[in-house]
Amino acid sequence: MKTLKDLGCFLIGWDKNILKECGEASYRQYRKLLSAICIMMVLWGTIGYCFADRYINIESCALKVCVALVFMFIVLCVERVIILTVGKARLMSIMRVLLALCMAILGSCIFDQIIFRNDIEQAIQEHREDVISETIAKRLSIYDSDIQRITHEMDSISIATISLNEELQKRPVIKGTNVTTQEQVVGVDEEGKPQKVKTQTVNTITLANPLAEQLKANNDQIQIYSAQLEQLRQDKKEVAETVRTEVSQRAPGFIEELEATLKVVSKSTISFAFYVILFCFLTFLELFVLTIKMGESKCDYELIVENQLILKKTLMEKTAQSVLDRN
């Protein structure tokens, strides 16, 4: 029993030596505060475990327990701030009430997502059907735009290709001339120097029409566009199945489940009433320690702590005054 009492004093932050000097009223206060803290730690340990399991995707039970212990430690520290406050702290009480409301909302959301799991999964499925329809419509519009663009490009190239074909049929080859200039000696002059004359040789050559290369490039581009169009049409046929697979296999997130929870809660009066009851229950649990601390008259433990504070303050003031008098 002594060990349990020491552990309880450690949890609520009380000094076990001071508690030994107190009466039954302090022990009753001690047991009430310890019970309230134990309830809060168990509650938030459960919330932390469920949070780690559903939303952090932790598979190890040991890590889930570690997350639960972290939640319990945070709640313990928050409650000890209230318990260890000496005197009245109105601002701290207001902040604790606001924090209790936030914690109650968070806790009720997590508990509701566990309690209404089947209804939430159905709401998520309905929501995902809407998402699938919207996504399919968007992707189909993108495919239609790409098909229209590529078809327009193909039509433009096809028109140019027809013109090139007609031109090549008229002029499959083109003729050109090759002029060669040479110097020939035709005699000598009076001084004996050779006399030269320039002669030009004109040769006619036949060349392939260079438009044939352009025609080949156009045909290759048309084949590329045809392959792209075929792929786009194939993807367009499979877009519904692809989108449905992508959306259905996506793991539900916290926000998605939260939206589904709000949808389920607001859908009927019974579910909304249950949510309000659960929210109020968690809020009142959160305010347990605050009401125990602020709602009753002070026990002798708190009076001893405050008296020690007053004595210390008075002693320090007298010491400071005596030092000033000496100077």
Coordinates of N, CA and C in Angstrom, one line a residue, residues 193-297:
K193 N 54.7 33.3 -127.0 CA 53.9 33.0 -125.8 C 52.7 32.2 -126.2
P194 N 52.2 31.2 -125.4 CA 51.0 30.5 -125.8 C 49.8 31.3 -125.6
Q195 N 48.9 31.1 -126.6 CA 47.6 31.9 -126.5 C 46.5 30.9 -126.1
K196 N 45.8 31.3 -125.0 CA 44.7 30.5 -124.4 C 43.4 31.1 -124.6
V197 N 42.4 30.2 -124.7 CA 41.0 30.6 -124.8 C 40.2 29.8 -123.8
K198 N 39.2 30.4 -123.3 CA 38.3 29.7 -122.3 C 37.2 29.1 -123.0
T199 N 36.9 27.8 -122.7 CA 35.8 27.1 -123.3 C 34.9 26.6 -122.1
Q200 N 33.6 26.7 -122.4 CA 32.6 26.2 -121.4 C 31.9 25.0 -121.9
T201 N 31.8 24.0 -121.0 CA 31.1 22.8 -121.3 C 29.8 22.8 -120.5
V202 N 28.7 22.6 -121.1 CA 27.4 22.6 -120.4 C 26.9 21.2 -120.4
N203 N 26.7 20.6 -119.2 CA 26.1 19.2 -119.1 C 24.8 19.3 -118.4
T204 N 23.8 18.5 -118.9 CA 22.5 18.4 -118.3 C 22.5 17.2 -117.4
I205 N 22.0 17.4 -116.1 CA 21.9 16.3 -115.2 C 20.5 16.2 -114.6
T206 N 20.1 15.0 -114.2 CA 18.8 14.7 -113.7 C 18.9 14.4 -112.2
L207 N 18.1 15.1 -111.4 CA 18.1 14.9 -110.0 C 16.7 14.6 -109.5
A208 N 16.7 13.8 -108.3 CA 15.4 13.5 -107.7 C 14.9 14.7 -107.1
N209 N 13.6 14.8 -107.2 CA 12.9 16.0 -106.6 C 13.1 16.0 -105.1
P210 N 13.7 17.1 -104.5 CA 13.9 17.1 -103.0 C 12.6 17.1 -102.2
L211 N 11.4 17.3 -102.9 CA 10.2 17.2 -102.2 C 9.9 15.8 -101.7
A212 N 10.6 14.8 -102.3 CA 10.4 13.4 -101.9 C 10.8 13.2 -100.4
E213 N 11.9 13.9 -100.0 CA 12.3 13.8 -98.6 C 11.3 14.4 -97.7
Q214 N 10.7 15.5 -98.1 CA 9.7 16.1 -97.2 C 8.4 15.3 -97.2
L215 N 8.1 14.6 -98.3 CA 7.0 13.7 -98.3 C 7.2 12.5 -97.3
K216 N 8.4 12.0 -97.3 CA 8.8 10.9 -96.4 C 8.7 11.3 -95.0
A217 N 9.2 12.5 -94.7 CA 9.1 13.0 -93.3 C 7.6 13.2 -92.9
N218 N 6.8 13.7 -93.8 CA 5.4 13.9 -93.5 C 4.7 12.5 -93.2
N219 N 5.0 11.5 -94.0 CA 4.4 10.2 -93.8 C 4.9 9.6 -92.4
D220 N 6.1 9.8 -92.1 CA 6.6 9.3 -90.8 C 5.9 10.0 -89.7
Q221 N 5.7 11.3 -89.8 CA 5.0 12.1 -88.7 C 3.5 11.6 -88.6
I222 N 2.9 11.3 -89.7 CA 1.5 10.8 -89.7 C 1.5 9.5 -89.0
Q223 N 2.5 8.6 -89.2 CA 2.5 7.3 -88.5 C 2.6 7.5 -87.0
I224 N 3.5 8.5 -86.6 CA 3.7 8.7 -85.2 C 2.3 9.2 -84.6
Y225 N 1.7 10.2 -85.3 CA 0.4 10.7 -84.8 C -0.6 9.6 -84.7
S226 N -0.6 8.7 -85.7 CA -1.6 7.6 -85.7 C -1.4 6.6 -84.5
A227 N -0.1 6.4 -84.2 CA 0.2 5.5 -83.0 C -0.3 6.2 -81.7
Q228 N -0.1 7.6 -81.6 CA -0.5 8.3 -80.5 C -2.0 8.3 -80.3
L229 N -2.7 8.5 -81.5 CA -4.2 8.4 -81.4 C -4.7 7.1 -81.0
E230 N -4.1 6.0 -81.5 CA -4.5 4.7 -81.1 C -4.3 4.5 -79.6
Q231 N -3.2 4.9 -79.1 CA -2.9 4.8 -77.6 C -3.9 5.6 -76.8
L232 N -4.2 6.8 -77.3 CA -5.2 7.7 -76.5 C -6.5 7.0 -76.5
R233 N -7.0 6.5 -77.7 CA -8.3 5.9 -77.7 C -8.3 4.6 -76.9
Q234 N -7.2 3.9 -76.8 CA -7.2 2.7 -75.9 C -7.3 3.1 -74.5
D235 N -6.5 4.1 -74.1 CA -6.5 4.6 -72.7 C -7.9 5.2 -72.4
K236 N -8.5 5.8 -73.3 CA -9.8 6.4 -73.1 C -10.9 5.3 -72.8
K237 N -10.7 4.2 -73.4 CA -11.6 3.0 -73.2 C -11.4 2.5 -71.8
E238 N -10.2 2.5 -71.3 CA -9.9 1.9 -70.0 C -9.8 2.9 -68.8
V239 N -10.2 4.2 -69.1 CA -10.1 5.2 -68.1 C -11.0 5.0 -66.9
A240 N -12.2 4.5 -67.2 CA -13.1 4.2 -66.0 C -12.6 3.2 -65.1
E241 N -12.1 2.1 -65.7 CA -11.5 1.0 -64.8 C -10.2 1.5 -64.1
T242 N -9.4 2.2 -64.8 CA -8.2 2.7 -64.2 C -8.5 3.6 -63.0
V243 N -9.3 4.6 -63.2 CA -9.7 5.5 -62.1 C -10.3 4.8 -61.0
R244 N -11.2 3.9 -61.2 CA -11.9 3.2 -60.2 C -10.9 2.4 -59.3
T245 N -9.9 1.8 -60.0 CA -8.9 1.0 -59.3 C -8.1 1.9 -58.4
E246 N -7.7 3.1 -59.0 CA -6.8 4.0 -58.2 C -7.5 4.5 -57.0
V247 N -8.8 4.9 -57.1 CA -9.5 5.5 -56.0 C -9.9 4.5 -55.0
S248 N -10.3 3.3 -55.4 CA -10.7 2.2 -54.5 C -9.6 1.7 -53.7
Q249 N -8.4 1.6 -54.2 CA -7.3 1.0 -53.5 C -6.6 2.0 -52.6
R250 N -7.0 3.3 -52.7 CA -6.4 4.3 -51.9 C -6.8 4.2 -50.4
A251 N -5.8 4.2 -49.5 CA -6.1 4.0 -48.1 C -6.9 5.3 -47.6
P252 N -7.9 5.1 -46.8 CA -8.7 6.2 -46.3 C -7.8 7.0 -45.3
G253 N -7.9 8.4 -45.4 CA -7.1 9.2 -44.6 C -8.0 9.8 -43.4
F254 N -7.3 10.5 -42.5 CA -8.0 11.0 -41.4 C -9.1 12.1 -41.8
I255 N -8.7 13.0 -42.7 CA -9.6 14.0 -43.2 C -10.8 13.4 -43.9
E256 N -10.5 12.4 -44.7 CA -11.6 11.7 -45.5 C -12.6 11.1 -44.5
E257 N -12.1 10.4 -43.5 CA -12.9 9.7 -42.5 C -13.7 10.8 -41.7
L258 N -13.0 11.9 -41.4 CA -13.6 13.0 -40.6 C -14.8 13.6 -41.4
E259 N -14.6 13.8 -42.7 CA -15.7 14.3 -43.5 C -16.9 13.3 -43.5
A260 N -16.5 12.0 -43.6 CA -17.5 11.0 -43.7 C -18.3 10.9 -42.3
T261 N -17.5 11.1 -41.2 CA -18.1 11.1 -39.9 C -19.1 12.3 -39.7
L262 N -18.7 13.5 -40.2 CA -19.6 14.6 -40.1 C -20.9 14.3 -40.9
K263 N -20.7 13.7 -42.1 CA -21.8 13.4 -42.9 C -22.8 12.4 -42.2
V264 N -22.2 11.4 -41.6 CA -23.0 10.4 -40.9 C -23.7 11.0 -39.7
V265 N -23.0 11.8 -38.9 CA -23.5 12.4 -37.7 C -24.7 13.4 -38.0
S266 N -24.5 14.1 -39.1 CA -25.5 15.1 -39.5 C -26.7 14.5 -40.3
K267 N -26.6 13.2 -40.6 CA -27.6 12.6 -41.4 C -28.9 12.3 -40.7
S268 N -28.8 12.0 -39.4 CA -30.0 11.7 -38.6 C -29.9 12.3 -37.2
T269 N -31.0 12.5 -36.6 CA -31.1 13.0 -35.3 C -30.5 12.1 -34.2
I270 N -30.7 10.8 -34.4 CA -30.1 9.9 -33.4 C -28.6 9.9 -33.4
S271 N -28.0 9.9 -34.5 CA -26.5 9.9 -34.6 C -26.0 11.2 -34.1
F272 N -26.7 12.3 -34.4 CA -26.2 13.6 -33.9 C -26.4 13.7 -32.3
A273 N -27.5 13.1 -31.8 CA -27.7 13.1 -30.3 C -26.6 12.3 -29.7
F274 N -26.2 11.1 -30.3 CA -25.2 10.3 -29.7 C -23.8 11.0 -29.7
Y275 N -23.6 11.7 -30.8 CA -22.3 12.5 -30.9 C -22.3 13.6 -29.8
V276 N -23.4 14.3 -29.6 CA -23.4 15.3 -28.5 C -23.2 14.7 -27.2
I277 N -23.8 13.5 -26.9 CA -23.7 12.9 -25.6 C -22.2 12.5 -25.4
L278 N -21.6 11.9 -26.4 CA -20.2 11.5 -26.3 C -19.3 12.7 -26.1
F279 N -19.6 13.7 -26.8 CA -18.8 15.0 -26.7 C -18.9 15.5 -25.3
C280 N -20.1 15.6 -24.8 CA -20.3 16.1 -23.4 C -19.6 15.2 -22.4
F281 N -19.7 13.9 -22.6 CA -19.1 13.0 -21.7 C -17.6 13.2 -21.6
L282 N -17.0 13.3 -22.8 CA -15.5 13.5 -22.8 C -15.2 14.9 -22.2
T283 N -16.0 15.9 -22.5 CA -15.7 17.2 -22.0 C -15.8 17.2 -20.5
F284 N -16.8 16.6 -19.9 CA -16.9 16.5 -18.4 C -15.7 15.7 -17.8
L285 N -15.3 14.7 -18.5 CA -14.1 13.9 -18.0 C -12.9 14.8 -18.1
E286 N -12.8 15.6 -19.1 CA -11.6 16.5 -19.2 C -11.6 17.5 -18.1
L287 N -12.7 17.9 -17.6 CA -12.8 19.0 -16.6 C -12.9 18.4 -15.2
F288 N -12.7 17.1 -15.1 CA -12.8 16.4 -13.8 C -11.8 17.1 -12.8
V289 N -10.5 17.1 -13.2 CA -9.5 17.6 -12.3 C -9.7 19.1 -12.0
L290 N -10.1 19.8 -13.0 CA -10.4 21.3 -12.8 C -11.5 21.5 -11.8
T291 N -12.6 20.8 -11.9 CA -13.7 20.9 -11.0 C -13.3 20.5 -9.6
I292 N -12.6 19.4 -9.5 CA -12.1 18.9 -8.2 C -11.2 19.9 -7.5
K293 N -10.4 20.6 -8.3 CA -9.4 21.5 -7.8 C -10.1 22.8 -7.4
M294 N -11.0 23.3 -8.2 CA -11.6 24.6 -8.1 C -13.0 24.6 -7.4
G295 N -13.6 23.5 -7.4 CA -15.0 23.5 -6.9 C -15.2 23.3 -5.5
E296 N -14.2 22.8 -4.7 CA -14.4 22.5 -3.3 C -13.5 23.4 -2.5
S297 N -13.8 23.4 -1.2 CA -12.9 24.2 -0.3 C -11.6 23.5 -0.2

